[in-house]
Coordinates of C-alpha atoms in Angstrom, one line a residue:
Chain X
M1 CA 80.2 287.7 107.3
I2 CA 80.6 284.0 108.2
R3 CA 76.8 283.5 107.6
F4 CA 77.3 285.0 104.1
I5 CA 80.2 282.7 103.3
E6 CA 78.2 279.7 104.6
N7 CA 75.3 280.6 102.4
I8 CA 77.5 280.8 99.3
I9 CA 79.1 277.4 100.2
R10 CA 75.7 275.8 100.7
S11 CA 74.4 277.2 97.4
A12 CA 77.5 275.9 95.5
V13 CA 77.3 272.4 97.2
D14 CA 73.5 272.3 96.5
A15 CA 74.0 273.2 92.8
T16 CA 76.8 270.7 92.3
V17 CA 75.0 267.8 94.0
D18 CA 71.8 268.5 92.1
K19 CA 73.8 268.5 88.8
A20 CA 75.7 265.3 89.7
V21 CA 72.5 263.5 90.8
T22 CA 70.6 264.6 87.6
R23 CA 73.5 263.5 85.4
M24 CA 73.7 260.1 87.1
I25 CA 70.0 259.6 86.5
R26 CA 70.1 260.7 82.8
D27 CA 73.4 259.2 81.6
Q28 CA 73.6 255.7 80.1
Y29 CA 75.2 253.3 82.7
T30 CA 78.3 252.8 80.6
E31 CA 79.0 256.6 80.6
N32 CA 77.8 257.0 84.2
L33 CA 80.1 257.8 87.1
F34 CA 77.7 255.8 89.3
E35 CA 79.1 252.7 87.5
L36 CA 81.8 252.8 90.1
V37 CA 79.3 251.9 92.9
P38 CA 78.2 248.5 91.6
A39 CA 81.6 247.8 90.2
T40 CA 83.3 248.4 93.6
T41 CA 80.5 246.5 95.3
K42 CA 81.1 243.5 93.0
V43 CA 84.9 243.5 93.3
G44 CA 85.2 245.0 96.8
T45 CA 87.0 248.2 97.8
T46 CA 90.1 246.3 99.1
N47 CA 90.3 244.1 96.0
L48 CA 89.8 247.1 93.7
M49 CA 92.7 249.0 95.2
E50 CA 94.9 245.8 95.2
I51 CA 94.1 245.2 91.5
A52 CA 95.3 248.8 90.9
M53 CA 98.4 248.2 93.0
R54 CA 99.3 245.0 91.2
A55 CA 98.8 246.7 87.9
N56 CA 101.1 249.5 89.0
Q57 CA 103.8 247.6 90.7
G58 CA 103.9 244.4 88.7
T59 CA 105.0 242.3 91.7
S60 CA 103.3 240.7 94.7
V61 CA 101.5 243.3 96.8
S62 CA 102.7 243.6 100.4
R63 CA 99.6 244.1 102.7
P64 CA 100.2 244.9 106.4
L65 CA 98.3 243.5 109.4
G66 CA 96.8 240.4 107.7
S67 CA 93.6 239.4 106.0
P68 CA 90.5 241.5 106.4
I69 CA 88.4 238.4 105.9
H70 CA 86.9 236.9 109.1
L71 CA 86.8 233.2 108.8
S72 CA 86.4 232.2 112.4
P73 CA 82.7 232.6 113.4
W74 CA 83.6 233.5 117.1
E75 CA 80.4 235.7 117.2
K76 CA 78.3 232.5 116.9
I77 CA 79.7 231.2 120.2
L78 CA 78.5 232.6 123.5
F79 CA 79.4 232.0 127.2
N80 CA 76.8 230.6 129.6
P81 CA 76.5 232.6 132.8
C82 CA 75.1 230.8 135.9
H83 CA 72.8 231.9 138.8
L84 CA 71.5 229.0 140.9
F85 CA 72.5 225.7 139.3
R86 CA 76.0 226.8 140.0
F87 CA 76.5 230.1 141.8
P88 CA 78.6 233.0 140.3
T89 CA 82.0 233.6 142.0
P90 CA 81.8 236.1 144.9
E91 CA 83.3 239.4 143.8
N92 CA 85.9 239.5 146.5
V93 CA 87.5 236.3 145.2
G94 CA 90.4 236.9 142.9
I95 CA 90.4 235.1 139.6
Q96 CA 93.5 233.1 139.1
T97 CA 95.0 234.1 135.7
S98 CA 98.4 232.5 135.6
V99 CA 99.5 229.7 133.3
T100 CA 102.6 227.5 133.1
I101 CA 104.0 226.5 129.7
G102 CA 106.3 223.5 129.5
Q103 CA 105.4 221.7 132.7
R104 CA 107.7 218.8 131.7
A105 CA 110.7 221.1 130.9
R106 CA 113.5 221.5 133.4
K107 CA 112.7 225.2 133.6
P108 CA 108.9 225.7 133.0
L109 CA 107.7 229.2 132.0
T110 CA 105.0 230.7 134.2
L111 CA 103.0 233.7 133.0
S112 CA 100.8 235.9 135.1
I113 CA 98.2 236.1 132.4
P114 CA 97.4 233.8 129.5
V115 CA 97.9 236.5 126.9
M116 CA 101.3 237.0 125.3
I117 CA 102.8 239.4 122.7
A118 CA 103.0 237.6 119.3
A119 CA 106.0 237.0 117.2
M120 CA 106.7 240.2 115.3
S121 CA 110.3 240.5 114.3
F122 CA 112.7 243.4 114.8
G123 CA 113.7 244.6 111.4
G124 CA 111.6 242.2 109.3
A125 CA 108.5 243.8 110.8
L126 CA 108.9 246.3 113.7
S127 CA 111.3 249.0 114.7
K128 CA 113.6 248.7 117.7
S129 CA 111.7 251.2 119.8
T130 CA 108.4 249.3 119.1
K131 CA 110.0 246.0 120.1
I132 CA 111.3 247.6 123.4
A133 CA 107.9 249.1 124.1
L134 CA 106.2 245.7 123.6
A135 CA 108.7 244.0 125.9
K136 CA 108.3 246.7 128.6
A137 CA 104.5 246.2 128.6
A138 CA 104.8 242.4 128.7
T139 CA 107.1 242.7 131.7
A140 CA 104.7 245.1 133.4
V141 CA 101.9 242.6 133.3
G142 CA 104.1 239.5 133.9
T143 CA 103.7 237.9 130.5
A144 CA 106.1 237.0 127.7
T145 CA 106.9 238.7 124.4
N146 CA 108.2 236.9 121.3
S147 CA 111.2 237.7 119.1
G148 CA 109.6 236.7 115.8
E149 CA 111.9 235.6 113.0
A150 CA 114.9 237.7 114.0
G151 CA 118.3 237.5 115.8
L152 CA 118.6 238.3 119.4
L153 CA 118.0 242.0 119.9
E154 CA 119.9 242.9 123.1
E155 CA 117.6 245.8 124.1
E156 CA 114.5 243.6 123.7
R157 CA 116.1 240.8 125.8
E158 CA 116.9 243.3 128.5
A159 CA 113.4 244.8 128.6
A160 CA 111.6 241.5 128.6
H161 CA 111.6 239.5 131.8
L162 CA 110.1 236.6 129.9
F163 CA 111.3 236.2 126.4
I164 CA 110.2 233.5 123.9
G165 CA 112.6 233.4 120.9
Q166 CA 111.9 231.8 117.5
Y167 CA 114.4 229.2 116.2
N168 CA 113.7 230.4 112.7
R169 CA 114.0 229.6 109.0
G170 CA 116.4 232.6 108.5
G171 CA 118.8 231.0 111.0
W172 CA 119.3 234.2 113.0
M173 CA 118.5 232.8 116.5
N174 CA 119.8 229.3 115.8
T175 CA 123.1 229.3 117.6
P176 CA 123.6 228.3 121.3
D177 CA 124.9 231.8 122.2
K178 CA 121.4 233.1 121.3
Y179 CA 118.9 230.4 122.1
M180 CA 120.5 229.6 125.4
R181 CA 119.4 233.1 126.6
L182 CA 115.7 232.5 125.9
D183 CA 112.9 231.5 128.4
A184 CA 111.3 229.3 125.8
I185 CA 112.2 228.3 122.3
E186 CA 109.6 228.3 119.5
I187 CA 110.7 226.4 116.4
Q188 CA 109.1 228.5 113.6
L189 CA 108.1 226.5 110.5
G190 CA 105.3 228.7 109.3
Q191 CA 102.7 231.4 110.2
G192 CA 99.0 231.9 109.5
A193 CA 99.4 234.9 107.2
Q194 CA 102.1 233.4 105.0
G195 CA 102.0 229.6 105.4
S196 CA 105.5 228.3 104.9
S197 CA 106.4 230.5 102.0
P198 CA 109.9 232.0 101.7
Q199 CA 110.3 235.7 102.4
R200 CA 113.0 238.2 101.5
T201 CA 114.0 241.6 102.8
T202 CA 116.2 243.3 100.3
A203 CA 119.5 244.8 101.4
K204 CA 118.4 248.3 100.5
N205 CA 115.8 248.1 103.3
I206 CA 118.3 246.8 105.9
G207 CA 119.9 249.3 108.2
E208 CA 123.1 249.0 110.3
D209 CA 121.3 247.8 113.5
Y210 CA 119.3 245.2 111.5
R211 CA 122.5 243.9 109.9
E212 CA 124.2 243.6 113.3
V213 CA 121.3 241.7 115.0
F214 CA 120.9 239.4 112.0
G215 CA 124.6 239.0 111.4
L216 CA 124.3 240.0 107.7
Q217 CA 127.0 241.3 105.4
H218 CA 126.7 244.6 103.6
G219 CA 124.6 244.2 100.6
E220 CA 123.2 240.8 101.8
D221 CA 119.5 240.2 101.7
A222 CA 117.7 238.7 104.7
L223 CA 116.2 235.5 103.5
I224 CA 113.6 233.3 105.3
H225 CA 113.6 229.9 103.6
S226 CA 110.5 227.8 103.2
R227 CA 112.2 225.0 105.2
L228 CA 114.2 225.2 108.4
P229 CA 117.9 224.7 107.3
G230 CA 118.9 221.2 108.3
V231 CA 115.4 219.9 108.8
N232 CA 114.4 217.9 105.7
T233 CA 112.9 214.9 107.3
K234 CA 110.6 214.1 110.3
E235 CA 113.6 212.5 112.1
D236 CA 115.6 215.7 111.7
F237 CA 112.9 217.7 113.4
I238 CA 112.5 215.1 116.2
Q239 CA 116.3 215.3 116.8
L240 CA 116.3 219.1 116.8
V241 CA 113.5 219.2 119.5
R242 CA 115.3 216.7 121.7
R243 CA 118.7 218.5 121.3
L244 CA 117.2 221.9 122.1
R245 CA 115.3 220.5 125.2
D246 CA 118.5 218.8 126.5
E247 CA 120.7 221.8 125.9
S248 CA 118.5 224.6 127.1
G249 CA 116.2 223.1 129.7
V250 CA 113.5 225.6 128.7
P251 CA 110.2 224.7 127.0
V252 CA 110.7 223.9 123.3
G253 CA 107.7 224.3 121.1
L254 CA 106.6 224.2 117.5
K255 CA 104.9 227.0 115.6
I256 CA 102.9 226.2 112.4
A257 CA 100.4 227.8 110.2
A258 CA 97.1 226.0 110.9
T259 CA 96.1 223.8 108.0
H260 CA 93.7 220.9 107.2
H261 CA 96.8 218.6 107.6
L262 CA 96.8 219.7 111.2
E263 CA 96.6 216.3 112.9
K264 CA 99.4 214.8 110.7
E265 CA 101.7 217.7 111.7
L266 CA 100.7 217.5 115.4
A267 CA 101.4 213.7 115.5
I268 CA 105.0 214.4 114.6
A269 CA 105.2 217.2 117.2
V270 CA 103.9 214.9 119.9
E271 CA 106.3 212.2 118.8
A272 CA 109.2 214.7 119.0
G273 CA 108.2 215.6 122.6
V274 CA 107.5 219.3 122.2
D275 CA 106.4 221.2 125.3
F276 CA 104.0 223.4 123.4
V277 CA 102.5 223.9 120.0
T278 CA 101.6 227.3 118.6
V279 CA 98.9 227.2 115.9
D280 CA 98.5 230.3 113.9
G281 CA 95.1 230.6 112.2
A282 CA 94.4 232.0 108.7
E283 CA 93.5 235.3 110.3
G284 CA 97.0 235.8 111.5
G285 CA 98.6 239.2 110.8
T286 CA 102.0 240.1 109.4
H287 CA 104.1 243.2 108.6
G288 CA 103.3 242.8 104.9
G289 CA 102.5 239.6 103.0
S290 CA 100.8 238.9 99.7
P291 CA 97.0 239.1 99.8
T292 CA 96.7 235.6 98.3
L293 CA 98.7 234.1 101.1
Q294 CA 96.7 236.0 103.7
D295 CA 93.2 235.5 102.2
D296 CA 93.4 232.1 100.6
V297 CA 95.8 229.9 102.6
G298 CA 95.4 228.1 105.9
L299 CA 92.7 227.0 108.4
P300 CA 90.7 229.5 110.5
T301 CA 91.9 229.9 114.1
L302 CA 88.7 228.7 115.7
F303 CA 88.8 225.3 114.0
A304 CA 92.6 225.1 114.5
V305 CA 92.2 225.5 118.2
A306 CA 89.2 223.1 118.5
R307 CA 90.9 220.4 116.4
T308 CA 94.3 220.7 118.1
S309 CA 92.6 220.5 121.5
D310 CA 90.6 217.4 120.5
F311 CA 93.8 215.8 119.1
F312 CA 95.7 216.4 122.3
M313 CA 92.7 214.9 124.2
R314 CA 92.7 211.8 122.1
K315 CA 96.4 211.4 122.4
R316 CA 96.2 211.9 126.2
V317 CA 98.8 214.7 126.2
M318 CA 96.5 217.5 127.6
G319 CA 98.5 219.1 130.4
D320 CA 101.8 217.8 129.0
I321 CA 101.8 219.8 125.9
Q322 CA 100.4 223.4 126.0
L323 CA 98.4 224.8 123.2
L324 CA 99.1 228.4 122.2
A325 CA 96.6 230.0 119.9
T326 CA 97.1 233.0 117.7
G327 CA 95.6 234.6 114.6
G328 CA 92.9 237.3 114.5
L329 CA 92.2 237.3 118.3
V330 CA 91.5 241.0 118.6
T331 CA 89.0 241.2 121.4
P332 CA 89.1 239.8 125.0
G333 CA 85.9 237.8 124.1
K334 CA 87.7 236.0 121.2
M335 CA 90.8 235.4 123.3
L336 CA 88.7 233.9 126.1
K337 CA 86.7 231.7 123.7
A338 CA 90.0 230.3 122.3
L339 CA 91.1 229.6 125.9
A340 CA 87.7 227.9 126.6
L341 CA 88.1 225.8 123.5
G342 CA 91.4 224.4 124.8
A343 CA 94.1 226.9 124.3
D344 CA 96.4 227.4 127.4
A345 CA 97.4 230.9 126.3
V346 CA 97.0 233.2 123.3
Y347 CA 99.3 235.5 121.4
I348 CA 98.1 238.9 120.2
G349 CA 99.9 240.8 117.5
T350 CA 97.8 243.3 115.6
A351 CA 95.7 244.3 118.7
A352 CA 98.9 244.8 120.7
V353 CA 100.5 247.1 118.0
M354 CA 97.3 249.1 117.7
A355 CA 97.0 249.5 121.5
L356 CA 100.6 250.5 121.6
A357 CA 100.2 253.2 118.9
S358 CA 96.7 254.2 120.0
E359 CA 97.2 257.6 121.6
Q360 CA 100.2 258.5 119.4
M361 CA 98.5 257.8 116.0
V362 CA 97.5 261.5 116.0
K363 CA 101.1 262.2 115.2
T364 CA 100.7 260.4 111.8
V365 CA 97.2 261.0 110.5
P366 CA 96.0 262.3 108.2
F367 CA 99.1 262.3 106.0
E368 CA 100.7 259.0 107.0
P369 CA 99.2 255.7 108.4
P370 CA 99.6 254.9 112.1
T371 CA 101.9 251.9 111.1
S372 CA 104.6 254.5 110.1
L373 CA 105.2 254.9 113.8
V374 CA 106.0 251.2 114.5
V375 CA 107.2 249.3 111.4
Y376 CA 111.0 249.1 110.8
S377 CA 110.7 250.9 107.5
G378 CA 108.2 253.5 108.8
K379 CA 108.9 257.2 108.2
M380 CA 108.1 258.3 111.7
T381 CA 109.5 255.6 114.0
D382 CA 111.7 258.2 115.7
Q383 CA 108.5 259.9 117.0
L384 CA 107.3 256.9 119.0
D385 CA 107.4 257.6 122.7
V386 CA 108.4 254.2 124.1
E387 CA 107.2 254.8 127.6
Q388 CA 103.8 256.1 126.5
A389 CA 103.4 253.2 124.1
A390 CA 104.3 250.7 126.8
L391 CA 101.9 252.3 129.2
N392 CA 99.0 252.2 126.6
L393 CA 99.6 248.5 126.0
T394 CA 99.8 247.8 129.7
R395 CA 96.5 249.5 130.2
Y396 CA 95.0 247.6 127.3
L397 CA 96.2 244.2 128.6
N398 CA 94.8 245.0 132.0
A399 CA 91.5 246.0 130.5
C400 CA 91.3 242.8 128.5
M401 CA 92.1 240.7 131.6
Q402 CA 89.5 242.5 133.6
E403 CA 86.8 241.8 131.0
M404 CA 87.8 238.1 131.0
E405 CA 87.7 238.0 134.8
Q406 CA 84.2 239.5 134.7
V407 CA 83.1 236.6 132.4
A408 CA 84.8 234.1 134.7
I409 CA 82.9 235.4 137.7
S410 CA 79.6 235.2 135.8
L411 CA 80.5 231.5 134.9
G412 CA 81.2 230.7 138.6
K413 CA 84.9 230.1 138.0
T414 CA 87.9 231.1 140.1
A415 CA 90.5 230.6 137.4
I416 CA 90.6 231.5 133.7
A417 CA 92.1 228.0 133.1
D418 CA 89.0 226.4 134.4
I419 CA 86.8 227.9 131.7
A420 CA 86.0 225.1 129.3
K421 CA 83.9 224.1 126.3
S422 CA 81.0 223.3 128.6
D423 CA 80.8 227.0 129.5
L424 CA 80.0 227.8 125.9
C425 CA 77.0 227.4 123.6
T426 CA 76.6 228.1 119.9
I427 CA 73.7 229.2 117.8
D428 CA 75.0 227.4 114.7
P429 CA 74.2 223.6 114.4
F430 CA 77.1 223.0 112.1
L431 CA 79.6 224.7 114.5
A432 CA 78.1 222.6 117.3
K433 CA 78.6 219.4 115.3
A434 CA 82.2 220.4 114.3
T435 CA 83.5 221.6 117.6
G436 CA 81.5 219.7 120.2
I437 CA 80.1 222.9 121.7
Q438 CA 76.5 222.4 122.8
L439 CA 73.8 223.9 120.6
G440 CA 72.0 226.8 122.3
M441 CA 68.8 226.3 120.4
V442 CA 67.7 223.2 122.4
S443 CA 68.3 222.0 125.9
S444 CA 71.3 219.9 126.9
E445 CA 69.0 216.9 127.2
E446 CA 67.6 217.3 123.7
Q447 CA 70.9 217.8 121.8
E448 CA 71.2 214.3 120.6
Q449 CA 67.6 214.0 119.5
F450 CA 67.8 217.3 117.7
F451 CA 70.6 216.1 115.5
V452 CA 68.9 212.8 114.8
D453 CA 65.7 214.6 113.9
T454 CA 67.5 217.1 111.6
Q455 CA 69.8 214.5 110.1
P456 CA 68.6 215.2 106.5
A457 CA 69.8 218.8 106.8
F458 CA 73.3 217.7 107.7
D459 CA 73.4 215.2 104.8
D460 CA 73.0 218.0 102.4
D461 CA 76.0 219.2 100.3
R462 CA 75.3 222.9 101.0
P463 CA 75.6 223.1 104.8
Y464 CA 75.2 226.9 105.2
E465 CA 72.2 227.3 102.9
H466 CA 68.8 226.8 104.5
Q467 CA 67.2 223.6 103.3
P468 CA 63.7 222.4 104.1
V469 CA 63.9 219.4 106.4
E470 CA 61.6 216.5 105.6
F471 CA 60.7 214.3 108.5
S472 CA 59.6 210.8 108.2
E473 CA 56.5 209.6 109.9
K474 CA 58.5 207.7 112.4
Q475 CA 60.5 210.8 113.3
L476 CA 57.4 212.8 113.8
Chain Y
M1 CA 122.5 208.2 156.4
S2 CA 123.3 211.6 157.9
N3 CA 123.5 213.1 154.5
R4 CA 120.1 211.7 153.6
N5 CA 118.6 213.1 156.8
D6 CA 120.1 216.5 156.0
L7 CA 118.6 216.4 152.6
K8 CA 115.2 215.4 154.0
N9 CA 115.4 218.2 156.5
T10 CA 116.4 220.7 153.9
L11 CA 113.5 219.6 151.7
S12 CA 111.1 219.9 154.6
Y13 CA 112.3 223.4 155.3
L14 CA 112.0 224.4 151.6
H15 CA 108.5 222.9 151.5
S16 CA 107.3 224.8 154.6
E17 CA 108.8 228.1 153.4
L18 CA 107.2 227.7 150.0
N19 CA 103.9 227.1 151.6
R20 CA 104.5 230.3 153.6
I21 CA 105.4 232.3 150.5
E22 CA 102.3 230.9 148.8
T23 CA 100.1 232.1 151.6
M24 CA 101.9 235.5 151.7
A25 CA 101.5 235.9 147.9
G26 CA 97.8 235.1 148.2
T27 CA 97.3 237.7 151.0
L28 CA 99.2 240.4 149.2
S29 CA 97.3 239.7 146.0
T30 CA 94.1 240.3 147.9
V31 CA 95.5 243.5 149.3
E32 CA 96.5 244.7 145.9
R33 CA 93.0 244.0 144.5
E34 CA 91.5 246.0 147.3
H35 CA 93.9 248.9 146.5
F36 CA 92.8 248.7 142.9
N37 CA 89.1 249.0 144.0
K38 CA 89.9 252.0 146.2
L39 CA 92.0 253.8 143.7
T40 CA 89.4 253.5 140.9
N41 CA 87.0 255.4 143.1
F42 CA 88.8 258.6 142.2
D43 CA 88.3 260.1 138.8
H44 CA 92.0 260.8 138.4
R45 CA 94.2 259.7 135.4
E46 CA 97.4 259.1 137.4
L47 CA 95.6 257.2 140.2
M48 CA 94.0 255.1 137.6
D49 CA 97.4 254.1 136.2
I50 CA 98.6 253.3 139.7
A51 CA 95.4 251.1 140.1
V52 CA 96.3 249.3 136.9
E53 CA 99.8 248.6 138.3
E54 CA 98.2 247.3 141.5
Q55 CA 96.0 244.9 139.5
N56 CA 99.0 243.7 137.5
A57 CA 100.9 243.2 140.7
A58 CA 97.9 241.2 142.1
R59 CA 98.0 238.9 139.1
Q60 CA 101.8 238.5 139.3
L61 CA 101.4 237.5 143.0
G62 CA 98.8 235.0 141.9
A63 CA 101.4 233.6 139.5
I64 CA 103.9 233.4 142.4
K65 CA 101.3 231.5 144.4
Q66 CA 101.0 229.0 141.6
M67 CA 104.7 228.6 141.2
C68 CA 105.1 228.0 144.9
L69 CA 102.4 225.4 144.8
A70 CA 104.1 223.6 141.8
M71 CA 107.5 223.7 143.5
A72 CA 106.1 222.5 146.8
Q73 CA 104.5 219.5 144.9
K74 CA 107.9 218.7 143.4
I75 CA 109.6 218.8 146.8
E76 CA 106.9 216.6 148.2
G77 CA 107.6 214.1 145.4
M78 CA 111.3 214.2 146.2
K79 CA 110.7 213.7 149.9
K80 CA 108.5 210.6 149.1
A81 CA 111.2 209.3 146.8
L82 CA 113.8 209.7 149.6
D83 CA 111.5 207.8 152.0
H84 CA 111.3 205.0 149.4
G85 CA 115.1 204.9 149.2
E86 CA 115.4 206.6 145.9
P87 CA 117.9 209.4 145.5
G88 CA 115.2 212.0 144.8
E89 CA 115.5 212.0 141.0
R90 CA 112.2 212.5 139.1
T91 CA 111.9 213.0 135.4
Q92 CA 108.2 213.7 135.4
H93 CA 106.9 216.9 136.9
D94 CA 103.6 217.1 138.8
P95 CA 100.9 219.1 137.1
V96 CA 100.5 222.5 138.5
H97 CA 96.9 223.0 137.6

């Protein structure tokens, strides 16, 4: 019987496909359904759907989890294992993974691993149970979690042994009764996915618990300003940093969206005496921001890390000011490359949320997206098993660290913090030039000569297009 | 003078105990890592989770070791400052790594 039904279905599918293919071949292109294929290829599937959403909604589209565009060419950078010139680390030697943030502060913050949970706010982004699960996992592995732009959520503070809070543009963490209870204060002036643009959560999307944590009145919107209230000059910022450092004693840092103005921003941060700087690259995620802010604004994470690290080196503040990198670091390889380029620790957001929801996403698909389990306005947040979610993230963080430790052993290092730019090579000459990573195509001794010989290629206006190189007689 | 000596003795005591905690944390971290290796020999989900806990504990003990090292360095600085007749106040912290 089943065989009979199968044969009928096969015949029907065969006839339909035959008819469709024949029609696509015979029809004029303008009347042809196949037109969708080149049109979608030209515009892009994501762009096509977002055009339709804009046309339907008439307002800025809110896209979760950040830009799908990969602007940091991490895949063109590779680690250099060693065998004889330097020996690999014996396997019975433990790799030191801890890192201290704010070594100049009265109460430095020491983490067991250099990977932290990124700033994702309760209410503005995630549900209470998700924030608690993130905090529990962070505690289990001995790292910190970040409040995001929110008020102080008591349950999160309780679950997190190490809690970094954002002194934010909404003002919800900016009173001593709240920031004095933090293990580090991160002054949030911007983020990779949204720059320094203002954001608003309308009152209709704000529940009772949200209102309570944020101190909002009934019917009041939650508004994140483009500027930090009270900080309108460079001097205001410097005073704020000094006041928070004196009052709290914990590390005080600055978080910014990485931009081409980076060094100018960093110079002020150094002058203010911050303990750490968090640079959020253009690949940074968010609960829901406009595609234009996500895709077309900011500096990619890789270059942000390399430039900040170089700047700190030039200013001789390496070791005094820690560099925290974030934005699109979704694999242990990318995290470790950011650390090798000079970051002291990294934040992960999207990857952490995905790891957290991983085994439970079967509760949502195929009718709802997995994010409906974790975002504040999600339809299925009550179905998230907090303990299971925390366990999944704990396992994920452990697996990431294990993979990083494997690389460290292969590099002959005994501490993750010892992995440096010299442990990397790149297969892209322009990346080598820009970041100071050695070019893997030629030996260390030939690096300089290679760039002298190929100078005409670098003088060209179109760096990523292949150009024939003409050598002078002298060069040959 | 007696107070100064008391302070020096206390700092010496704290220094030696921190060194001891540092050594203990290092040893325990090694033990935890060995436990991780043994537990992962079994193809058992729950044992694997215990192994993960062991590995996280090993890393946290590694962090304790580093914290002890940093604190011992600070105390050493305070002791030196006392020897030079300063009251033990230091605004700059020694680097921990």
